XYZ file of C-alpha atoms in Angstrom:
728
model
C -33.880 5.011 25.540
C -35.252 5.002 22.002
C -35.704 1.549 20.469
C -36.365 0.185 16.999
C -39.990 -0.386 18.055
C -40.363 3.332 18.848
C -39.109 4.264 15.391
C -41.384 1.715 13.697
C -44.434 3.006 15.550
C -43.808 6.684 14.745
C -42.851 5.971 11.134
C -45.796 3.660 10.579
C -43.659 0.803 9.255
C -42.783 -2.667 10.451
C -40.053 -3.523 12.953
C -38.239 -5.451 10.195
C -38.265 -2.472 7.828
C -36.616 -0.256 10.458
C -34.030 -2.937 11.183
C -33.215 -3.304 7.474
C -32.810 0.454 6.986
C -30.608 0.964 10.053
C -28.425 -1.995 9.133
C -28.193 -1.094 5.439
C -29.799 -4.239 4.068
C -33.020 -5.520 2.640
C -35.309 -4.431 -0.188
C -36.605 -1.103 1.148
C -37.956 1.719 -0.995
C -36.338 5.145 -1.084
C -39.486 6.639 0.452
C -39.325 4.355 3.491
C -35.530 4.761 3.845
C -35.946 8.541 4.070
C -38.878 8.206 6.480
C -37.053 5.843 8.852
C -33.884 7.928 8.822
C -35.805 11.127 9.574
C -37.699 9.521 12.481
C -34.538 7.902 13.886
C -32.753 11.252 13.793
C -35.743 13.008 15.375
C -35.833 10.493 18.264
C -32.031 10.613 18.705
C -31.608 6.894 18.043
C -28.071 5.462 17.954
C -27.389 1.999 16.603
C -25.823 -0.330 19.184
C -22.729 -1.239 17.202
C -21.373 -3.625 19.833
C -24.604 -5.613 19.876
C -24.569 -5.740 16.080
C -21.009 -7.100 16.090
C -21.809 -9.749 18.724
C -24.775 -10.868 16.681
C -23.132 -10.861 13.252
C -19.535 -11.809 14.127
C -16.332 -9.921 13.386
C -16.636 -6.286 12.343
C -14.758 -4.979 9.334
C -12.362 -3.147 11.649
C -8.630 -3.562 12.115
C -6.409 -2.376 14.961
C -2.835 -1.272 14.300
C -0.273 -1.095 17.121
C 2.923 0.874 16.425
C 5.797 2.182 18.566
C 5.397 5.678 17.056
C 4.594 7.460 13.802
C 7.746 9.563 13.757
C 10.132 6.959 12.387
C 9.795 6.560 8.620
C 9.372 2.820 8.725
C 6.291 3.149 10.967
C 4.714 6.280 9.483
C 5.038 4.939 5.940
C 3.677 1.572 7.013
C 0.630 3.100 8.668
C -0.051 5.598 5.905
C -0.112 2.932 3.208
C -2.087 0.526 5.394
C -4.705 3.179 6.072
C -5.131 3.987 2.373
C -5.185 0.360 1.200
C -7.515 -0.891 3.922
C -9.829 2.096 3.577
C -10.228 1.398 -0.138
C -11.273 -2.158 0.750
C -13.893 -0.906 3.199
C -12.023 -1.524 6.467
C -11.954 0.901 9.383
C -8.642 1.206 11.221
C -7.728 2.264 14.745
C -4.135 3.093 15.639
C -2.503 2.648 19.050
C 0.967 4.025 19.899
C 2.992 2.189 22.555
C 6.227 4.235 22.488
C 7.906 0.863 23.104
C 6.203 0.571 26.490
C 5.029 -2.938 27.315
C 2.472 -1.730 29.859
C 0.722 0.405 27.241
C 0.718 -2.435 24.747
C -0.902 -4.774 27.283
C -3.595 -2.166 27.968
C -4.284 -1.808 24.258
C -4.657 -5.569 23.869
C -7.364 -5.528 26.551
C -9.185 -2.697 24.744
C -8.978 -4.489 21.421
C -10.375 -7.658 23.019
C -13.765 -5.931 23.434
C -13.966 -4.796 19.789
C -14.156 -8.058 17.851
C -11.714 -6.805 15.207
C -11.241 -8.806 12.048
C -7.452 -8.526 12.326
C -4.658 -6.863 14.259
C -1.364 -5.557 12.889
C 1.308 -4.982 15.488
C 4.913 -3.860 15.785
C 5.109 -5.361 19.259
C 7.583 -4.602 22.041
C 6.520 -7.658 24.061
C 8.814 -10.635 24.586
C 6.130 -13.238 23.966
C 3.194 -13.328 21.536
C 1.134 -15.643 23.732
C -0.621 -12.726 25.423
C -2.201 -11.851 22.045
C -3.432 -15.389 21.468
C -4.777 -15.726 25.010
C -6.716 -12.457 25.088
C -7.985 -12.033 21.525
C -10.664 -14.051 19.760
C -9.072 -13.144 16.418
C -7.784 -16.117 14.354
C -4.043 -16.510 14.790
C -3.307 -16.007 11.117
C -4.997 -12.577 11.351
C -2.725 -11.437 14.204
C 0.162 -10.144 12.142
C 3.485 -9.260 13.757
C 5.548 -6.780 11.722
C 9.271 -5.967 12.025
C 9.540 -7.439 15.569
C 8.960 -11.138 16.190
C 8.196 -12.041 19.817
C 8.538 -15.663 20.932
C 5.774 -17.964 19.641
C 4.624 -15.401 17.051
C 3.135 -17.344 14.118
C 2.412 -14.778 11.394
C 5.444 -12.503 10.897
C 6.204 -10.114 8.018
C 9.238 -7.880 7.589
C 11.738 -6.505 5.094
C 15.149 -7.989 4.398
C 17.255 -6.272 7.064
C 19.876 -9.017 6.725
C 20.542 -7.992 3.140
C 20.611 -4.337 4.207
C 23.247 -5.001 6.877
C 25.431 -6.993 4.516
C 25.226 -4.328 1.830
C 26.173 -1.630 4.344
C 29.239 -3.640 5.311
C 30.241 -4.037 1.662
C 29.866 -0.295 1.029
C 32.015 0.533 4.067
C 34.713 -1.963 3.104
C 34.753 -0.631 -0.458
C 35.708 2.790 0.939
C 38.299 1.349 3.295
C 36.620 2.753 6.430
C 37.681 1.123 9.712
C 36.586 3.329 12.610
C 32.799 3.142 12.588
C 30.037 4.549 14.777
C 26.778 2.635 15.005
C 23.457 4.134 16.150
C 20.611 1.621 15.945
C 17.434 0.791 17.822
C 17.679 -1.409 20.901
C 18.453 -5.021 20.029
C 15.194 -6.333 21.463
C 13.808 -5.037 18.153
C 14.133 -7.930 15.712
C 14.828 -5.757 12.674
C 17.584 -3.771 14.490
C 19.232 -6.945 15.780
C 19.207 -8.576 12.329
C 20.537 -5.418 10.677
C 23.405 -5.015 13.148
C 24.410 -8.666 13.351
C 24.370 -9.191 9.585
C 26.618 -6.162 9.114
C 29.094 -7.270 11.786
C 28.914 -10.825 10.478
C 29.888 -9.650 7.003
C 32.945 -7.862 8.404
C 33.935 -11.016 10.253
C 33.344 -13.255 7.250
C 35.543 -10.982 5.133
C 38.215 -10.857 7.889
C 37.971 -7.092 7.726
C 39.408 -5.233 10.712
C 36.783 -2.885 12.082
C 36.476 -0.795 15.223
C 32.789 -0.292 16.057
C 31.531 2.239 18.610
C 28.032 1.056 19.356
C 25.169 3.182 20.680
C 21.731 1.633 21.236
C 18.923 4.142 21.202
C 15.392 4.418 22.475
C 12.747 6.995 21.627
C 13.719 9.340 24.429
C 17.507 8.959 24.319
C 18.543 8.675 20.675
C 19.222 12.409 20.230
C 21.433 12.386 23.343
C 23.135 9.243 22.091
C 24.011 11.044 18.861
C 26.000 13.642 20.815
C 27.960 10.875 22.560
C 29.765 10.115 19.304
C 31.451 13.532 19.502
C 32.102 13.652 23.246
C 35.772 12.699 22.875
C 37.496 15.103 20.433
C 40.348 12.604 19.978
C 38.058 10.003 18.441
C 37.305 10.543 14.794
C 34.999 8.295 12.822
C 35.470 7.275 9.224
C 31.700 6.847 9.013
C 28.617 6.446 11.199
C 25.876 3.924 10.461
C 22.260 4.467 11.557
C 19.165 2.299 11.252
C 16.891 5.178 10.233
C 16.968 8.561 8.545
C 15.820 10.331 11.728
C 18.918 9.067 13.547
C 21.075 10.204 10.632
C 19.717 13.731 11.067
C 20.422 13.510 14.810
C 24.053 12.710 13.979
C 24.229 15.719 11.643
C 22.795 18.008 14.317
C 25.005 16.588 17.040
C 28.120 17.192 14.959
C 27.000 20.707 14.061
C 26.171 21.755 17.622
C 28.465 19.524 19.651
C 31.693 19.138 17.729
C 34.394 21.104 15.927
C 34.868 18.225 13.504
C 33.442 17.913 10.032
C 30.613 15.421 10.059
C 31.731 11.991 8.840
C 29.802 10.249 6.047
C 26.575 8.687 7.296
C 25.338 5.316 6.077
C 21.644 4.945 6.812
C 18.492 3.032 6.060
C 15.866 5.291 4.511
C 12.642 5.266 2.570
C 12.672 4.860 -1.200
C 12.151 8.515 -2.150
C 14.972 10.655 -3.456
C 16.025 13.359 -1.032
C 19.365 15.096 -1.345
C 21.403 15.024 1.846
C 25.074 15.861 1.691
C 27.230 12.784 2.401
C 24.279 10.513 3.168
C 24.719 7.002 1.796
C 21.146 5.713 1.696
C 20.096 2.086 1.559
C 16.476 2.380 0.561
C 13.851 0.184 2.177
C 10.396 -0.033 0.596
C 8.567 0.595 3.866
C 5.245 1.409 2.239
C 5.145 -1.652 -0.002
C 5.425 -3.893 3.047
C 1.816 -2.997 3.749
C 0.658 -4.759 0.583
C 1.916 -8.080 1.931
C -0.031 -7.426 5.120
C -3.209 -6.562 3.223
C -2.825 -9.746 1.178
C -2.749 -11.797 4.398
C -5.895 -10.090 5.651
C -7.629 -10.672 2.299
C -6.465 -14.328 2.190
C -4.355 -13.704 -0.888
C -0.846 -14.842 -1.669
C 2.000 -12.929 -0.095
C 3.585 -10.313 -2.348
C 6.954 -11.293 -3.828
C 10.038 -10.193 -1.943
C 10.464 -6.439 -2.051
C 13.550 -5.214 -3.874
C 15.508 -2.701 -1.819
C 18.165 -0.497 -3.368
C 21.197 1.574 -2.528
C 22.091 5.016 -3.737
C 24.177 8.039 -2.884
C 23.258 11.564 -3.914
C 26.657 13.200 -3.970
C 27.596 16.846 -3.650
C 28.108 18.737 -6.897
C 31.636 18.973 -8.165
C 33.081 21.809 -10.181
C 31.964 21.825 -13.803
C 34.947 23.835 -14.986
C 36.308 20.839 -16.882
C 32.951 19.978 -18.490
C 32.293 21.186 -21.998
C 29.397 23.631 -21.605
C 26.736 23.771 -24.274
C 23.131 24.844 -24.922
C 20.450 22.753 -26.607
C 16.947 23.625 -27.809
C 14.120 21.244 -26.887
C 10.747 21.478 -28.666
C 7.919 20.483 -26.317
C 4.190 20.883 -25.727
C 2.757 23.170 -23.036
C 1.996 20.885 -20.074
C 2.508 20.557 -16.315
C 5.383 18.158 -17.017
C 7.088 20.743 -19.224
C 6.872 23.317 -16.422
C 8.299 20.815 -13.945
C 11.241 19.960 -16.193
C 11.892 23.712 -16.420
C 12.105 23.859 -12.613
C 14.664 21.047 -12.523
C 16.955 22.311 -15.299
C 19.348 24.105 -12.866
C 20.205 20.650 -11.546
C 21.152 19.553 -15.088
C 23.510 22.515 -15.433
C 25.149 21.839 -12.070
C 25.627 18.184 -12.981
C 26.709 18.516 -16.620
C 27.193 22.134 -17.658
C 24.413 21.783 -20.259
C 21.827 24.561 -20.551
C 18.410 23.790 -22.033
C 16.184 26.238 -23.869
C 12.592 24.950 -23.949
C 10.676 25.907 -27.088
C 7.005 25.473 -26.185
C 4.560 25.052 -29.070
C 1.050 23.655 -29.513
C 0.473 20.122 -30.792
C -0.409 21.343 -34.282
C 2.650 23.626 -34.403
C 4.978 20.787 -33.349
C 3.428 18.504 -35.957
C 3.926 21.147 -38.654
C 7.581 21.678 -37.656
C 8.214 17.917 -37.749
C 7.095 17.828 -41.379
C 9.877 20.354 -42.160
C 12.425 19.659 -39.412
C 15.347 20.096 -41.840
C 14.453 23.798 -41.935
C 14.914 24.071 -38.156
C 18.544 22.993 -37.545
C 18.534 24.920 -34.264
C 16.150 22.349 -32.735
C 18.054 19.518 -31.050
C 15.367 17.503 -29.247
C 11.647 17.053 -30.020
C 8.783 15.722 -27.943
C 6.899 13.598 -30.496
C 3.405 12.228 -29.888
C 2.761 8.474 -29.966
C 0.272 9.113 -32.794
C 2.959 10.265 -35.247
C 6.184 8.870 -33.783
C 6.509 6.005 -36.337
C 5.743 8.327 -39.255
C 8.636 10.670 -38.506
C 11.175 8.274 -36.958
C 13.363 7.490 -39.984
C 13.118 10.859 -41.692
C 13.481 13.215 -38.740
C 15.340 11.537 -35.863
C 18.733 10.047 -35.049
C 18.901 6.482 -33.746
C 19.821 6.622 -30.068
C 22.476 3.976 -30.689
C 24.505 6.781 -32.296
C 24.548 8.696 -28.981
C 26.342 8.188 -25.702
C 23.065 7.396 -23.932
C 22.737 4.692 -21.297
C 19.781 3.106 -23.070
C 19.636 0.104 -20.784
C 19.329 2.372 -17.757
C 16.818 4.737 -19.388
C 14.532 2.101 -20.890
C 14.722 -0.518 -18.139
C 12.458 1.680 -16.016
C 9.518 1.129 -18.385
C 7.466 -1.954 -19.174
C 8.373 -3.865 -22.325
C 5.098 -2.840 -23.976
C 5.716 0.885 -23.434
C 9.272 0.588 -24.748
C 8.056 -1.211 -27.867
C 5.414 1.430 -28.620
C 7.247 4.591 -27.546
C 10.922 3.819 -28.339
C 11.557 1.341 -31.161
C 10.806 1.429 -34.872
C 11.807 -1.644 -36.908
C 14.021 -2.764 -34.049
C 15.885 0.561 -33.847
C 15.596 2.799 -30.733
C 14.719 6.323 -31.830
C 13.134 7.696 -28.654
C 12.765 7.445 -24.893
C 9.256 7.560 -23.341
C 8.632 11.009 -21.882
C 4.998 11.136 -20.759
C 3.256 7.892 -21.818
C -0.395 7.912 -20.909
C -3.638 6.002 -21.240
C -7.326 6.845 -20.936
C -8.949 5.947 -17.611
C -12.299 6.290 -15.875
C -12.401 8.436 -12.724
C -15.580 8.509 -10.663
C -17.012 9.729 -7.359
C -16.863 6.597 -5.233
C -18.629 8.326 -2.318
C -21.698 8.809 -4.530
C -21.537 5.323 -6.030
C -21.396 3.883 -2.483
C -24.236 5.974 -1.075
C -27.062 3.568 -0.005
C -29.800 6.043 -0.866
C -28.360 6.707 -4.330
C -28.061 2.963 -4.878
C -31.708 2.534 -3.985
C -32.806 5.355 -6.313
C -30.905 3.699 -9.142
C -32.427 0.301 -8.459
C -35.962 1.687 -8.380
C -35.400 3.526 -11.665
C -33.641 0.791 -13.665
C -34.120 -2.409 -11.615
C -30.337 -2.829 -11.736
C -27.606 -2.562 -9.123
C -25.584 0.653 -9.191
C -22.058 -0.294 -10.247
C -19.044 1.285 -11.910
C -19.764 1.024 -15.662
C -17.950 -1.647 -17.641
C -19.682 -0.875 -20.971
C -20.573 2.356 -22.714
C -24.243 1.431 -22.587
C -23.975 1.443 -18.787
C -21.902 4.618 -18.895
C -24.574 6.436 -20.901
C -27.296 5.249 -18.541
C -25.357 6.491 -15.518
C -24.700 9.805 -17.249
C -28.437 10.292 -17.593
C -29.151 9.080 -14.031
C -26.736 11.582 -12.478
C -28.033 14.498 -14.563
C -30.300 16.602 -12.338
C -32.351 17.738 -15.340
C -33.417 14.148 -16.020
C -33.281 13.041 -12.379
C -33.969 15.792 -9.799
C -32.954 13.373 -7.017
C -29.359 13.169 -8.308
C -26.855 14.357 -5.668
C -24.667 15.892 -8.384
C -25.329 18.195 -11.350
C -24.125 15.986 -14.201
C -23.140 12.395 -14.783
C -20.248 13.287 -17.076
C -19.108 15.890 -19.603
C -17.899 16.103 -23.187
C -15.490 18.590 -24.770
C -16.783 19.839 -28.136
C -14.423 22.686 -29.000
C -11.564 20.760 -30.595
C -11.625 18.275 -33.527
C -8.775 16.197 -32.082
C -10.593 15.724 -28.787
C -13.844 14.860 -30.542
C -11.966 12.236 -32.555
C -10.552 10.733 -29.357
C -14.008 10.635 -27.737
C -15.458 8.914 -30.796
C -12.592 6.478 -31.420
C -12.640 5.285 -27.811
C -16.239 4.165 -28.310
C -15.602 2.979 -31.883
C -12.862 0.620 -30.702
C -15.137 -0.559 -27.873
C -17.547 -1.776 -30.578
C -14.732 -3.617 -32.354
C -14.005 -0.984 -34.982
C -10.726 -0.309 -36.769
C -9.307 2.492 -38.918
C -7.704 0.029 -41.315
C -9.973 -1.928 -43.659
C -7.975 -4.399 -45.772
C -5.384 -2.161 -47.460
C -6.892 1.271 -46.916
C -8.073 3.711 -44.229
C -11.805 3.716 -43.682
C -14.317 3.488 -40.856
C -16.503 0.408 -40.825
C -19.808 2.020 -41.695
C -22.106 -0.170 -39.574
C -19.833 0.026 -36.528
C -19.355 3.775 -36.986
C -23.120 4.359 -37.226
C -23.762 2.372 -34.030
C -20.965 4.238 -32.285
C -22.087 7.680 -33.351
C -25.699 7.039 -32.318
C -24.485 5.915 -28.905
C -22.218 8.958 -28.729
C -25.198 11.175 -29.597
C -27.125 9.773 -26.609
C -24.177 10.582 -24.379
C -23.838 14.168 -25.651
C -27.556 14.701 -25.056
C -27.269 13.929 -21.309
C -23.665 15.014 -20.551
C -22.502 18.529 -19.740
C -21.286 20.050 -23.017
C -18.054 22.035 -22.760
C -17.059 24.534 -25.430
C -13.363 24.134 -24.664
C -10.381 23.222 -26.813
C -8.685 20.854 -24.344
C -9.534 18.321 -21.611
C -8.372 20.483 -18.701
C -11.804 22.089 -18.373
C -13.385 18.666 -17.924
C -10.880 17.871 -15.176
C -11.815 21.140 -13.474
C -15.484 20.163 -13.635
C -14.647 16.955 -11.788
C -12.562 18.846 -9.226
C -15.405 21.259 -8.565
C -17.751 18.373 -7.815
C -20.004 19.009 -10.823
C -19.752 15.589 -12.501
C -19.868 12.003 -11.239
C -17.646 10.387 -13.906
C -14.811 11.460 -16.166
C -12.918 9.650 -18.908
C -9.593 11.338 -19.538
C -5.940 10.578 -20.201
C -4.415 9.838 -16.811
C -1.566 12.351 -17.247
C -4.164 15.148 -17.294
C -5.433 14.028 -13.896
C -2.081 14.389 -12.100
C -2.716 17.906 -10.874
C -5.744 16.776 -8.870
C -3.713 14.990 -6.201
C -3.669 17.960 -3.802
C -7.373 18.624 -4.213
C -10.025 17.757 -1.640
C -11.754 15.573 -4.227
C -9.016 12.917 -4.376
C -10.075 10.929 -1.269
C -13.556 10.712 -2.805
C -12.275 9.534 -6.190
C -12.401 6.017 -7.540
C -10.663 4.848 -10.702
C -11.137 2.032 -13.156
C -10.475 0.944 -16.707
C -12.520 2.733 -19.343
C -15.782 0.991 -20.345
C -15.081 -2.041 -22.557
C -11.369 -1.663 -21.674
C -10.030 -0.547 -25.066
C -8.436 2.811 -24.209
C -6.421 5.024 -26.499
C -2.717 5.353 -25.828
C -1.513 8.911 -25.373
C 1.543 10.899 -24.459
C 4.838 10.885 -26.277
C 8.605 10.457 -26.350
C 11.738 12.543 -26.741
C 13.856 12.149 -29.859
C 17.019 13.814 -31.140
C 16.701 15.739 -34.388
C 18.561 14.261 -37.350
C 19.727 17.769 -38.186
C 21.352 18.586 -34.836
C 25.071 18.211 -34.274
C 25.070 18.451 -30.479
C 25.357 14.746 -29.712
C 27.314 15.140 -26.460
C 24.984 17.716 -24.926
C 21.853 15.810 -25.969
C 23.304 12.592 -24.551
C 23.977 14.324 -21.242
C 20.432 15.720 -21.239
C 18.856 12.303 -21.896
C 20.980 10.533 -19.288
C 19.995 13.184 -16.745
C 16.295 13.470 -17.565
C 15.664 9.722 -17.623
C 17.612 8.909 -14.475
C 15.624 7.435 -11.589
C 16.536 10.484 -9.516
C 14.960 13.038 -11.866
C 12.112 10.759 -12.892
C 10.934 10.629 -9.313
C 11.280 14.381 -8.844
C 9.019 14.919 -11.863
C 6.413 12.611 -10.354
C 6.613 14.206 -6.905
C 6.108 17.628 -8.481
C 2.887 16.429 -10.160
C 4.338 15.648 -13.552
C 3.527 12.751 -15.823
C 6.127 10.119 -15.135
C 5.285 6.446 -15.158
C 8.107 3.987 -14.569
C 8.446 0.812 -12.540
C 10.440 2.766 -9.944
C 7.644 5.310 -9.595
C 5.053 2.605 -9.015
C 7.166 1.374 -6.074
C 7.361 4.774 -4.398
C 4.819 5.119 -1.603
C 4.697 8.903 -1.711
C 4.055 8.900 -5.446
C 1.469 6.117 -5.220
C -0.326 8.025 -2.470
C -0.603 10.937 -4.897
C -1.526 8.816 -7.908
C -3.217 5.650 -6.583
C -4.594 4.805 -10.036
C -1.147 4.061 -11.503
C -1.278 0.343 -10.731
C -4.520 -0.031 -12.687
C -3.066 2.006 -15.546
C 0.024 -0.198 -15.556
C -2.015 -3.363 -16.083
C -4.194 -1.737 -18.757
C -1.398 -0.477 -21.008
C -1.517 -3.783 -22.851
C -5.083 -2.972 -23.915
C -4.104 0.458 -25.242
C -4.804 1.213 -28.904
C -3.258 3.738 -31.302
C -3.308 2.556 -34.927
C -0.281 3.993 -36.689
C 0.463 1.363 -39.330
C -1.469 -0.440 -42.073
C -1.179 -4.175 -42.761
C 2.235 -4.161 -41.080
C 3.600 -2.457 -44.186
C 3.188 1.303 -43.982
C 3.169 3.977 -41.281
C 0.241 6.346 -40.840
C 0.236 10.067 -40.227
C -2.346 9.438 -37.526
C -2.837 13.056 -36.369
C -4.014 13.941 -39.887
C -6.457 11.038 -39.859
C -7.803 12.042 -36.458
C -8.063 15.640 -37.635
C -10.258 14.565 -40.554
C -12.463 12.478 -38.264
C -12.720 15.271 -35.719
C -13.530 17.885 -38.381
C -16.546 15.929 -39.629
C -17.695 15.139 -36.093
C -17.526 18.841 -35.278
C -19.788 19.632 -38.232
C -22.134 16.865 -37.087
C -22.184 18.202 -33.493
C -23.324 21.550 -34.934
C -26.138 19.676 -36.699
C -24.891 20.472 -40.191
C -25.046 16.795 -41.247
C -26.922 13.693 -40.178
C -25.127 10.684 -38.669
C -25.252 8.794 -41.984
C -24.036 11.802 -43.983
C -21.202 12.372 -41.500
C -19.858 8.816 -41.804
C -20.142 8.909 -45.607
C -18.405 12.297 -45.901
C -15.722 11.225 -43.498
C -14.924 8.026 -45.411
C -14.903 9.848 -48.755
C -12.262 12.288 -47.508
C -10.198 9.494 -45.949
C -10.262 7.622 -49.274
C -9.137 10.713 -51.201
C -6.229 11.357 -48.854
C -5.097 7.773 -48.282
C -1.908 8.352 -50.266
C -1.023 11.468 -48.324
C -1.664 9.728 -45.023
C 0.629 6.775 -45.768
C 4.393 6.951 -45.434
C 4.736 4.803 -48.544
C 8.497 4.852 -48.608
C 8.901 3.333 -45.163
C 7.798 -0.136 -44.206
C 7.309 -1.378 -40.674
């Protein structure tokens, strides 16, 4: 058997050097790392992981024991645990017991040899003592979920008591008395609590109820569903199930085994919208439970109690009595626009309103907004955050004049987003449509590669880390450029889009704000010359080492990241949504932009002041900004960022960076007023900045000349760029 001594001898290095390389530690040069790895591979050496664990203590591994991964509550739990723990550097192993105690006992014995850091278990045992007796894991790291055996110390679950009580209330509200009940066996803590709290609520309310109870197990629950329809003389007002799978079994059993119409089904489900005829769904945040578990493992505070919710997606009723109408909505071309187009048939079925989407470029929309009175056919406009305040009073109707459920629509967004994207001078003119913020996306697999880390250290005598300043960002851009560093595992460190003045302005302003700059100087618009010069020189260094793209939008830069050509990308997060199905996502890390002063992006929907279709527009807004449609937009890869979305496991799996974006919105910048007195036509300002930067990028002017020319033009057009008749 090959030993470390054999490798050291053949490689011509010390025993300690080989040990450091194989264990990923120590100050070893790239040359020696490569040499040791090549020799170890040649000799067929395999590191004795068990011996390493015994020597160093607990491994960063976690075992997860579940009854199955078919039921939503278990599959969602595991999926979120795997993602969260993997991001923190833990390895997970899953064991499925199928509610068999013998299998669970066998798994405990296997786990005892592994020296896991923690164990997460949905146990089917009666007593937790067997875990404590057989495992060397600290008791507070043996976490029992959903089921609580006797003597179990650390237990985490959802509020099934509240769920049972709410189910009872919903049934009583509909005056249902003959009820079927299909739940898991009562030795499951969550099933027992759910059932008893529901029955207890009936008893407390002195409500007469006739309950036909069926307890299921994995292998019998489909058969049990048919038992509800065995006697044709028994008809149920409703059937209650403890999981969506059981609800589907009831539907199937009625379809295949009964001549009756299926009764309404009240069921626990996940928190994603899914239309099911006559399903009353009490939504449990199965995935978010995992965050509480991760917090225990990481010795953090438990997450606050998870808010569950109740909803019913009803069948469509006839729209014959609804006043049908058509409205025209002016929007930008975007993935979100295409997704809204897909969902518009649902709007018609719900309200009778037909929507005609008028898709124009940003510049075309901006031009139309300046003359909106000449376009009375336009009813709704998607207005960018950059110019929303400028146009609010002159072009849009206050939403208080419409029959819009503003509380419902706006309550889904953070206070900061509502303030920036909805209100002007205390008046609501808009509802956030696709609010966005700039973020840093990077290849975490490359940043975590030990050999790459060592290369970086030898070159700069610094640790390789995700950049927190633009100086670091520029240095990493050069390091990952194969022209400057042939050892780079990737072609370029980053890229820059040079084909559009607006994009150039955004690239520059992001760095300008990072250096403490501002567009407003006293009572006028002007770049601080010293700050602008520093920024532009730094930007020049970046352009010199980044991949230059002659494109007119950011989508090409996103494609470069998808193709694996660049290590880092700064882009508005809404432009990154389409990546979620790509192979690159599991390799992607995300962070705040360097210096954490990102630009706000995206926009809102407003009603034109010159439209008379208040009822149809109100119906459109109430539909589009409902939780139901908001989630569908997110699931279809659209830009939708609400508090409800950030609580949806499926959405968060697709867009794991949303939580970071949510906390960074407060740092977002978009200057659209001056001295709290006047509004700015910010797109025009950015166009001027971008125009001069474009000339500079083509080497027509020096850095100093560019800043001077830019400020001269801003000074000349200050009056045009201020909405002098409207104060903040």
